[in-house]
Short mmCIF file of C-alpha atoms in Angstrom, two decimals:
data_model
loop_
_atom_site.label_atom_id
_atom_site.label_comp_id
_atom_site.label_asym_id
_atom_site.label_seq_id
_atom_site.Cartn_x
_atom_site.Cartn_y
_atom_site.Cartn_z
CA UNK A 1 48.60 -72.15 15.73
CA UNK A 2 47.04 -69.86 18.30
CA UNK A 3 46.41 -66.42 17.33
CA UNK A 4 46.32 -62.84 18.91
CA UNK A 5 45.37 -59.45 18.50
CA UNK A 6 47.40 -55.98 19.98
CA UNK A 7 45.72 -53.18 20.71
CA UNK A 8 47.45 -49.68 21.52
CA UNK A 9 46.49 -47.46 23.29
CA UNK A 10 47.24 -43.16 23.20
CA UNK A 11 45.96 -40.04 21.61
CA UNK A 12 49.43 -39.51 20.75
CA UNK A 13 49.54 -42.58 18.30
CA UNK A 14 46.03 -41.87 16.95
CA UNK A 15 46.66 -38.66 15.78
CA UNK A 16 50.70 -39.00 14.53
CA UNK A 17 52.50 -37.43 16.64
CA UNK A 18 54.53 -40.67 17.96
CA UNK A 19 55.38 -43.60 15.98
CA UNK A 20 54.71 -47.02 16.98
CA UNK A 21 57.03 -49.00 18.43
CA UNK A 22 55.14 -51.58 20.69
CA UNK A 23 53.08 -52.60 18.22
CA UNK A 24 56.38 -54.42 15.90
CA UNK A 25 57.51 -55.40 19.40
CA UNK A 26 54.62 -57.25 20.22
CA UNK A 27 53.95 -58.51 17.60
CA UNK A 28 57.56 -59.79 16.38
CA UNK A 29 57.18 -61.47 20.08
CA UNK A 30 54.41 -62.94 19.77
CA UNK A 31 55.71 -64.51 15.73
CA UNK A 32 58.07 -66.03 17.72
CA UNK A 33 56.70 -67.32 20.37
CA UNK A 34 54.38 -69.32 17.74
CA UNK A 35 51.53 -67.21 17.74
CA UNK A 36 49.60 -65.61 14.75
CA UNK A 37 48.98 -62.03 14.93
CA UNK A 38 46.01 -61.25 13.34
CA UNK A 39 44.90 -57.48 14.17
CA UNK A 40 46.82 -54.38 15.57
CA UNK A 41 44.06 -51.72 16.45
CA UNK A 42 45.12 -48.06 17.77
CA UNK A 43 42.49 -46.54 19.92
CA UNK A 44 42.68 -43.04 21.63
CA UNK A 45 42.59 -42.13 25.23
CA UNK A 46 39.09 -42.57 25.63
CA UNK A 47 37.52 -45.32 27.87
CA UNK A 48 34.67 -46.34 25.33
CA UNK A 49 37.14 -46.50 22.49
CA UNK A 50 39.26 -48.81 24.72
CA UNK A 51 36.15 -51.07 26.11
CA UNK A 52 35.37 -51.35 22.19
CA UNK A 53 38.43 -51.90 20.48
CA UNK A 54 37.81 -55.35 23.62
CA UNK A 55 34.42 -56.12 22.17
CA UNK A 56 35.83 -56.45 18.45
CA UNK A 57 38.51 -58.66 19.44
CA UNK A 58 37.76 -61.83 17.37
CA UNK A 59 36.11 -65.22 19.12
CA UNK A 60 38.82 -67.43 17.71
CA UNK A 61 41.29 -65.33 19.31
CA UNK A 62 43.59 -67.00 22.42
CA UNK A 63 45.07 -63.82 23.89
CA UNK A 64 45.13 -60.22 23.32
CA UNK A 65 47.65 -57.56 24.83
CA UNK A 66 46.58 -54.13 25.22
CA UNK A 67 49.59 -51.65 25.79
CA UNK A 68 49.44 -47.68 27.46
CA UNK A 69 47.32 -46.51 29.78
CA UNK A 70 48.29 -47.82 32.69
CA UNK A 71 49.72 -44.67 34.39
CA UNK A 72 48.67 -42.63 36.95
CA UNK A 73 47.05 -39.20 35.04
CA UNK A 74 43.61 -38.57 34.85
CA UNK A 75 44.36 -39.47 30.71
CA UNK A 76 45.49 -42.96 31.96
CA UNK A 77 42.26 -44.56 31.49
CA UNK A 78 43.30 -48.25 30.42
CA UNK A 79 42.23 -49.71 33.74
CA UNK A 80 38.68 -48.42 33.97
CA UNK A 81 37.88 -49.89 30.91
CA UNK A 82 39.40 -53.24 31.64
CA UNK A 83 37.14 -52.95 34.78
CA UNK A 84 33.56 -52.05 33.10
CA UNK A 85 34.23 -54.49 30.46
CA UNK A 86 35.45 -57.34 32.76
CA UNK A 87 32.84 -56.18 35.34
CA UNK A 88 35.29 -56.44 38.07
CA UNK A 89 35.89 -53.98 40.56
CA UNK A 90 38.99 -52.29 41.00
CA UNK A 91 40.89 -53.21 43.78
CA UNK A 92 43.83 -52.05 45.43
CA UNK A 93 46.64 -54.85 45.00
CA UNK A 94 49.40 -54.75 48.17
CA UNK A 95 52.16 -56.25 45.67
CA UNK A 96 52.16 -53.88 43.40
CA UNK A 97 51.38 -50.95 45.50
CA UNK A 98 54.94 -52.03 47.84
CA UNK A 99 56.68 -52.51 44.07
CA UNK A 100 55.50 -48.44 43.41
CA UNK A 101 56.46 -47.61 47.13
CA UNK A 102 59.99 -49.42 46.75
CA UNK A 103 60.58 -47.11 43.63
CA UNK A 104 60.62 -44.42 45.00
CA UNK A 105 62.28 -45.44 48.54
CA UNK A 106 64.63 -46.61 46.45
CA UNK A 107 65.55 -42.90 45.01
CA UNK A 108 65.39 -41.38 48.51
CA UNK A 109 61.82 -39.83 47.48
CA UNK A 110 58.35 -40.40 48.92
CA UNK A 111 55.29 -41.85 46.88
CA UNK A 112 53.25 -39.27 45.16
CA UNK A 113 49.86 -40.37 46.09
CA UNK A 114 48.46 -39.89 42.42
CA UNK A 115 50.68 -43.03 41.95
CA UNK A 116 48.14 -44.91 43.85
CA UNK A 117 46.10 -45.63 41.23
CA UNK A 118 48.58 -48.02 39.83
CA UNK A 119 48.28 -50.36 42.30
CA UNK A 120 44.62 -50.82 41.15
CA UNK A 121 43.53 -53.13 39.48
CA UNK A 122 40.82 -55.51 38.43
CA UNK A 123 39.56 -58.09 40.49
CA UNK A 124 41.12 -61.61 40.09
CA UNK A 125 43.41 -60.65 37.70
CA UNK A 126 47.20 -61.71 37.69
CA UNK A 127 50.06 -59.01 38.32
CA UNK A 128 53.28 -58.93 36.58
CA UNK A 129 55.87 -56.73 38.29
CA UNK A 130 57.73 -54.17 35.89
CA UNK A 131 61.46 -54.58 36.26
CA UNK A 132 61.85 -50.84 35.05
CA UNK A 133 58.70 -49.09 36.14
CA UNK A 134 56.21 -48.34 38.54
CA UNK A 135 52.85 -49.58 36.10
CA UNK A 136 52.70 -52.94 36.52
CA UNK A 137 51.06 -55.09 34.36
CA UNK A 138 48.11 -57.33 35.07
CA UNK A 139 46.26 -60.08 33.18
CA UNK A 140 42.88 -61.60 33.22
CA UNK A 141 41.73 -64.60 31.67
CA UNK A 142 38.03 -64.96 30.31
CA UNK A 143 36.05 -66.34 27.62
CA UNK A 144 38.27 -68.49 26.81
CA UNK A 145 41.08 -65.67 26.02
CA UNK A 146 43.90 -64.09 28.05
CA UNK A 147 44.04 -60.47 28.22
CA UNK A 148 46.92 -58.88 29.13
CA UNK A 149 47.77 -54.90 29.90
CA UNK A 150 50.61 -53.70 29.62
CA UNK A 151 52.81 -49.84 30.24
CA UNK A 152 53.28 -48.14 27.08
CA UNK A 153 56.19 -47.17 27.75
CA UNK A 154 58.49 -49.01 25.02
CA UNK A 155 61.51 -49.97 27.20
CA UNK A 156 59.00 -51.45 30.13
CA UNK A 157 57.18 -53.15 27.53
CA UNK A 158 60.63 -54.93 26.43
CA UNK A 159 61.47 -55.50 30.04
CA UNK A 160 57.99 -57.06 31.26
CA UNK A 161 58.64 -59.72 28.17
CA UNK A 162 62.26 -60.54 28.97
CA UNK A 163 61.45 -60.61 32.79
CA UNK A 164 57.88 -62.77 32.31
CA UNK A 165 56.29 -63.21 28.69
CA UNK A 166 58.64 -64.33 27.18
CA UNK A 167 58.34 -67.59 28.98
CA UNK A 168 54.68 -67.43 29.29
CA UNK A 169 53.70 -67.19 26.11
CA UNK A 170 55.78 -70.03 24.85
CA UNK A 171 54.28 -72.48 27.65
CA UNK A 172 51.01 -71.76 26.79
CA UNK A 173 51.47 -71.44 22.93
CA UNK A 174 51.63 -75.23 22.24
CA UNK A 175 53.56 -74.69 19.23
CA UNK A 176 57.38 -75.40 18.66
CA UNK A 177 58.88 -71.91 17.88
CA UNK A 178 60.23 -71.61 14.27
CA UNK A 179 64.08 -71.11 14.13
CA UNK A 180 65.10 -68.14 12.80
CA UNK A 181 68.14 -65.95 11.96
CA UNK A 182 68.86 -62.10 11.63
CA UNK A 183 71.29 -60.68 9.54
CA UNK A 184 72.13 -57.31 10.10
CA UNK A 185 73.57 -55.39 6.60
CA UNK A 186 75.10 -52.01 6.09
CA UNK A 187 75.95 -50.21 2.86
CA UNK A 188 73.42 -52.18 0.31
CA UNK A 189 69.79 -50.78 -0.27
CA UNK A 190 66.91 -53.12 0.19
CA UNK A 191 66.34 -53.31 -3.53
CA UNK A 192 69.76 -54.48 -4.38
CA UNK A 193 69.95 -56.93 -1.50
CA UNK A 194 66.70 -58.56 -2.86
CA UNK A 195 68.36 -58.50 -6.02
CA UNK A 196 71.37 -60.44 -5.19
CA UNK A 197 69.52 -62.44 -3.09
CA UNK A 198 67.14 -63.46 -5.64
CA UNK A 199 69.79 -65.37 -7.36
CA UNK A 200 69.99 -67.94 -4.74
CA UNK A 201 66.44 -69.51 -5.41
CA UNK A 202 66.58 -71.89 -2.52
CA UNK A 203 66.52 -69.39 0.10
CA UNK A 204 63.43 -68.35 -0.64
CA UNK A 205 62.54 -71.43 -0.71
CA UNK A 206 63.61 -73.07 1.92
CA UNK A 207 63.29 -70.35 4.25
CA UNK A 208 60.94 -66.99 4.73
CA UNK A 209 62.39 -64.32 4.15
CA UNK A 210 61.55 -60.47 5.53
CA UNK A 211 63.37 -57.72 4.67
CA UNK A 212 63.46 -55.05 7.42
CA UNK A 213 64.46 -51.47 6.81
CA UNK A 214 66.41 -49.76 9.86
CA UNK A 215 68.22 -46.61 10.25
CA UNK A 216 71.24 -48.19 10.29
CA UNK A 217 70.64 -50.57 7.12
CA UNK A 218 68.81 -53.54 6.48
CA UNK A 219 67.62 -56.79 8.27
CA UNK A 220 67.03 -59.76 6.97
CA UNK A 221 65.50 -62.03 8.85
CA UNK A 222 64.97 -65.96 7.46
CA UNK A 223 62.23 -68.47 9.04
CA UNK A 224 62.35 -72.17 8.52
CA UNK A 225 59.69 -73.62 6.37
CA UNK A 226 60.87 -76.71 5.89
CA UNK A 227 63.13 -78.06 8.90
CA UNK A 228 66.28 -76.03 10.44
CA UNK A 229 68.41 -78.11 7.67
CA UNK A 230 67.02 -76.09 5.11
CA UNK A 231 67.64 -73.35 7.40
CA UNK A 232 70.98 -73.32 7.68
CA UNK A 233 71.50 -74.04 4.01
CA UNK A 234 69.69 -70.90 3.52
CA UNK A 235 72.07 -69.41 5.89
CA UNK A 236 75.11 -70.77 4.16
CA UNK A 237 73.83 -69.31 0.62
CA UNK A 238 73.13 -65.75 2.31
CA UNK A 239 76.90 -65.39 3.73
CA UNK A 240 77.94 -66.98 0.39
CA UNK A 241 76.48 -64.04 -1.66
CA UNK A 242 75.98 -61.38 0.63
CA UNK A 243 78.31 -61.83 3.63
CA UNK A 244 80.18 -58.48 2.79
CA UNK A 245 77.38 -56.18 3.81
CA UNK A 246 76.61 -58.48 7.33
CA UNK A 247 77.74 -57.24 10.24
CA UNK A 248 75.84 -59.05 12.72
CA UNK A 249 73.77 -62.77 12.72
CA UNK A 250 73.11 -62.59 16.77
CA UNK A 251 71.26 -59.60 16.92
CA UNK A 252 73.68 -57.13 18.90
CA UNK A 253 74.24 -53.85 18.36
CA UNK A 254 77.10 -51.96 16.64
CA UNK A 255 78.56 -50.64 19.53
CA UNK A 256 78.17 -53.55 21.28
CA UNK A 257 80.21 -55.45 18.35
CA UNK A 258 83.05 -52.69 18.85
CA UNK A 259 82.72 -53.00 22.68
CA UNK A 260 83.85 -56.49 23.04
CA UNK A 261 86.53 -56.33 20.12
CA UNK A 262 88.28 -53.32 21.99
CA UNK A 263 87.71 -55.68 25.23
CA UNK A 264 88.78 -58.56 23.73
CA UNK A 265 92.13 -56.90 22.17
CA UNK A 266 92.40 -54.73 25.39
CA UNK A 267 92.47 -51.42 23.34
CA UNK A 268 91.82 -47.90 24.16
CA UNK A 269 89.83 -45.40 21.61
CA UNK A 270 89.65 -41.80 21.59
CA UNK A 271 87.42 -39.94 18.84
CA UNK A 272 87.70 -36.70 17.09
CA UNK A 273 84.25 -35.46 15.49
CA UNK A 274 83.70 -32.65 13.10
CA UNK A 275 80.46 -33.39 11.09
CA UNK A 276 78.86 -36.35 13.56
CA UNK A 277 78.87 -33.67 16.28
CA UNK A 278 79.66 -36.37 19.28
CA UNK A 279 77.19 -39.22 17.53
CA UNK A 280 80.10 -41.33 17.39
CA UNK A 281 81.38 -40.90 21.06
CA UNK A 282 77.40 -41.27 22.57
CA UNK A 283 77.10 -44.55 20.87
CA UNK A 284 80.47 -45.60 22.07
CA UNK A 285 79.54 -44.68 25.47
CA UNK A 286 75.57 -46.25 25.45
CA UNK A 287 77.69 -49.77 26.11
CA UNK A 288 78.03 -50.17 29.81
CA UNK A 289 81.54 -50.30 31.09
CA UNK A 290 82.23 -48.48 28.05
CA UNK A 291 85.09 -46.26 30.53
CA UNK A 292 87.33 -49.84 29.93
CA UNK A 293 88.13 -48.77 26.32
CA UNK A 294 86.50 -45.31 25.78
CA UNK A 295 89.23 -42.32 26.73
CA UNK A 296 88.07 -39.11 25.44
CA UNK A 297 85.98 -37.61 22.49
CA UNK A 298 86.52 -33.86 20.90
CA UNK A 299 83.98 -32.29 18.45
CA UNK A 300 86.20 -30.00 16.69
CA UNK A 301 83.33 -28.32 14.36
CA UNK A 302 85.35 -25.59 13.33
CA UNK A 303 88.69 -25.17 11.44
CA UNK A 304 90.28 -23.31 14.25
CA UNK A 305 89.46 -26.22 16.83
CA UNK A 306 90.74 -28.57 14.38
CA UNK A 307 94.30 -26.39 14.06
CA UNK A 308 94.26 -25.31 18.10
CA UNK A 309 92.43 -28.03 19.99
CA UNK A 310 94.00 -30.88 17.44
CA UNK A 311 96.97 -29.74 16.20
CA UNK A 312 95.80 -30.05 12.30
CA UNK A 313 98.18 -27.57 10.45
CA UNK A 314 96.52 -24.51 8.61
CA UNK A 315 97.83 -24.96 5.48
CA UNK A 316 96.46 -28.60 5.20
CA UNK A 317 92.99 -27.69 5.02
CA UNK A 318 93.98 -24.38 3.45
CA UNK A 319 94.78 -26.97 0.25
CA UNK A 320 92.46 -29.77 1.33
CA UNK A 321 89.99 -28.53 3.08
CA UNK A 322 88.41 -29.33 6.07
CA UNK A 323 86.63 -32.33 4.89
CA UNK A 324 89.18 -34.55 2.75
CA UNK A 325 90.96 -37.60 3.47
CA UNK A 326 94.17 -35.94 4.72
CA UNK A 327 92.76 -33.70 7.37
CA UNK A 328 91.03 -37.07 8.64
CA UNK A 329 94.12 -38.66 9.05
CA UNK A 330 95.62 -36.10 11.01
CA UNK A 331 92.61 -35.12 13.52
CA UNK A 332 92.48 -39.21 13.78
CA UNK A 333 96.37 -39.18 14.19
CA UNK A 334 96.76 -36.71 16.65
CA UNK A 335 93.32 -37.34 18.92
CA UNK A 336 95.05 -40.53 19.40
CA UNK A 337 98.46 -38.80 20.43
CA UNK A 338 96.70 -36.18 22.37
CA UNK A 339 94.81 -38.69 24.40
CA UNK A 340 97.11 -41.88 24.83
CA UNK A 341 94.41 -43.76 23.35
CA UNK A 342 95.41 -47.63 21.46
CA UNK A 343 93.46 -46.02 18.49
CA UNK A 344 92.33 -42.94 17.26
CA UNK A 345 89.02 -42.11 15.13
CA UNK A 346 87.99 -39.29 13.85
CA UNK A 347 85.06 -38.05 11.09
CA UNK A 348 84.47 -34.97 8.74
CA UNK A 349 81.92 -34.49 6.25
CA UNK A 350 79.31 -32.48 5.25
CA UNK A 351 76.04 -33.24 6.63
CA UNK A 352 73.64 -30.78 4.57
CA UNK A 353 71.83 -29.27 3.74
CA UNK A 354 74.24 -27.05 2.90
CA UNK A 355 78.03 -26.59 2.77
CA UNK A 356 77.78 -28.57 -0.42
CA UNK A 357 80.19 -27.99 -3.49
CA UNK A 358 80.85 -29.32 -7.01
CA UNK A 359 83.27 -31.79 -5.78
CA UNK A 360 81.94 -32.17 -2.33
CA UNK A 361 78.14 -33.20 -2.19
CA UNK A 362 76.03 -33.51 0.94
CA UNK A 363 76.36 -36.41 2.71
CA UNK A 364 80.19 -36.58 1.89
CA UNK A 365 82.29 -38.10 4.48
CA UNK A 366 85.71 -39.34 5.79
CA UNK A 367 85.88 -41.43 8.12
CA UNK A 368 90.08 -42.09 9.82
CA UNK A 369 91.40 -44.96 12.05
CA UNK A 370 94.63 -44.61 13.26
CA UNK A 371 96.64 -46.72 15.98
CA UNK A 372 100.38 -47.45 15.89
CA UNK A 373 100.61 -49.95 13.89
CA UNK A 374 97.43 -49.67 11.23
CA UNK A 375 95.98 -47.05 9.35
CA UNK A 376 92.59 -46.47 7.17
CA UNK A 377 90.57 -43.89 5.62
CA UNK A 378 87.65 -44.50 4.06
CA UNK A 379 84.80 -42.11 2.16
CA UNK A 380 81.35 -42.87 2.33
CA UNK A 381 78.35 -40.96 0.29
CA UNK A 382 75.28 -41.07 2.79
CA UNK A 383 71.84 -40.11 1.34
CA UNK A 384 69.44 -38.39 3.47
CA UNK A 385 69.17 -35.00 5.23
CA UNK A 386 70.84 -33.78 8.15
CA UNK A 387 70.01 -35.87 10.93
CA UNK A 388 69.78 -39.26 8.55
CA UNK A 389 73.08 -38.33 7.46
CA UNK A 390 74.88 -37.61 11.16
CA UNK A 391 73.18 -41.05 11.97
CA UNK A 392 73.93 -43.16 9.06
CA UNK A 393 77.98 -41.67 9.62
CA UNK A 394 78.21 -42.89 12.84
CA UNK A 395 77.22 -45.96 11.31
CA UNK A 396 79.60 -46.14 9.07
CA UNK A 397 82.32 -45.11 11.60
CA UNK A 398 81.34 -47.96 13.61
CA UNK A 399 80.87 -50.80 11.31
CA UNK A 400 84.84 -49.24 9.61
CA UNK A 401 85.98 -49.57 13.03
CA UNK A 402 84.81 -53.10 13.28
CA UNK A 403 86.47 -53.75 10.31
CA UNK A 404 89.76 -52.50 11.28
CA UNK A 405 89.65 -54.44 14.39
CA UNK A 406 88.85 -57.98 12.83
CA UNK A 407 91.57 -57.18 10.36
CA UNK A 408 94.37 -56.08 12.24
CA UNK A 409 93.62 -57.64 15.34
CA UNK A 410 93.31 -61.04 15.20
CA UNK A 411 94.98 -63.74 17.72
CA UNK A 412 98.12 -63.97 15.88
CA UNK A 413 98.29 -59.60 16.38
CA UNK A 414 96.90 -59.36 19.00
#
């Protein structure tokens, strides 16, 4: 198995204040791609650091990416190094300085000339145009090793390996890529998924297993050891024992789930949101094309909106309260009504840190699905502060909704 080595660049990661996120990219790229990753190395925005974090890179080692520092500030400094260490000179590439150009012709703007810069590059090195970007990347291959610099940027970094690395990397890699599935779970810790899973001996045997910690719950991704046989008999014994917490095996999003249910059923959604504060509605509306299905959203925060704006009589949350099961039902009811929508959604809770009371903790919400037909309500406890909370509720709005939809929409209802 060939192996490789990351190195990231920026002051910013150095000294905390951004967290990694090309680094697990990389890297979980690379994995699968059939390469071993032996070293991740974070250097600051300093051109010796950057020429020595090169020189450490291991002999055995077949290629190494190097990601930020490729922009065009005078603390963009990525490209120098390459070229001292290399001992190339930098040279001004025409493709990549028409890519730049067309960026900004293509936004009715003129190139800055500081942007210049990024059309330099290393002599004899290979460009990669950036599908979402003006830094392109460039590689170089010596000593045996390919080097290749990349944005840091996270998105660009995900777009230069769908558009070209991707590929690469598996040509060259010689190896056959493992098979591998990802389960996506919601509403199970990681301790108690281990737990159950730990019953089922043969999946940890047949298969490797990684538990992966997201905002919105856990993944669990499995690796053949054996053959994809033994794969899919791991897979078999993971829906088996914990199929009620998986939402996803393919990798999409939530909202992207919902998307193609509501397209698929040809339903309209409004939302009503008290405690999310529009959470629910933005990840609705990250899908594009989300305007088929999504109709309106209204953050009703306070008990007045809730009576004027959604029609929620008084004296209901005078003897419920604001966040209960029935007051759901009617914002959910009546956002619906109000709207035209197929279905109507809505969420109230208490997010924290305060607001809390003996019966009704932080991180208690409701969570209400109505269309003409159906009905649910459902309370969830989230655990967390503020912002984990208003995250992990949209969650759990979502992943209810999906619910409701593969229940009460199948073909037969549909």
């Amino acid at each position: 198995m060939k192996k490789a080595e990351i190195i990231l660049v920026g002051d910013e990661l150095v000294d905390g204040r951004k967290a990694d996120v090309n680094g697990v990219f990389i890297a979980s790229e690379l994995t699968s791609c059939g390469y071993s990753v032996g070293k991740i190395t974070f250097c600051p925005d300093e051109k010796n650091s950057i020429i020595a974090a090169l020189e450490k890179c291991g002999k055995d080692t077949d290629v190494i990416f190097i990601a930020g520092g490729l922009g065009p500030t005078n603390d963009d400094l990525t490209r120098f190094a390459a070229s001292d260490f290399f001992a190339r000179k930098l040279a001004l590439d025409g493709k990549a300085l028409d890519h730049i150009k067309g960026i900004f012709e293509s936004k009715g703007r003129q190139m800055n000339p500081a942007n210049e810069i990024q059309a330099e590059i290393p002599e004899g090195s290979e460009i990669w145009i950036n599908p979402e970007g003006t830094a392109c990347s460039f590689s170089v291959e010596e000593n045996m090793k390919i080097y290749v610099f990349l944005p840091g940027v996270p998105h660009e970094v995900q777009a230069l390996f769908r558009e070209h690395f991707k590929r690469y990397l598996e040509r060259r890699s010689g190896e056959k890529p493992k098979k591998s599935i990802v389960f996506r779970t919601f509403g199970i810790p990681e301790s108690d998924l281990f737990g159950v899973l730990s019953k089922k001996t043969r999946i940890f045997e047949f298969s490797k297993v990684s538990f992966l910690p997201q905002e919105s719950g856990i993944d669990l991704r499995i690796e053949e050891k054996n053959g994809e046989d033994n794969l899919i008999s791991a897979r078999d014994e993971i829906v088996k024992t914990a199929g009620e917490w998986i939402w996803s095996e393919d990798g999409n999003n939530i909202e992207e789930i919902v998307a193609c249910l509501l397209r698929k059923f040809s339903l309209t959604i409004s939302v009503a949101e008290s405690c999310t504060g529009g959470y629910i509605s933005n990840m609705l509306t990250d899908v594009p094309g989300s305007s088929e299905y999504f109709k309106m959203s209204i953050v009703s925060y306070s008990d007045r909106s809730k009576n004027e704006i959604l029609g929620v009589d008084p004296l209901i949350i005078q003897k419920h309260g604001s966040v209960s099961p029935v007051t759901a039902e009617k914002m959910a009811q009546n956002i619906r009504k109000i709207s035209g929508s197929d279905i109507g959604m809505s969420s109230t809770g208490i997010a924290g840190p305060t607001g809390a009371t003996a019966e009704k903790p932080v991180g208690l919400l409701y969570v209400s699905i109505s269309s003409e037909k159906y009905k649910q309500t459902e309370r969830y406890i989230g655990f967390g502060g503020r912002k984990k909370n208003k995250i992990s509720f949209s969650f759990f709005a979502l992943n209810l909704l999906r619910r409701f939809l593969q229940n009460n929409y199948d073909e037969k209802k549909a």
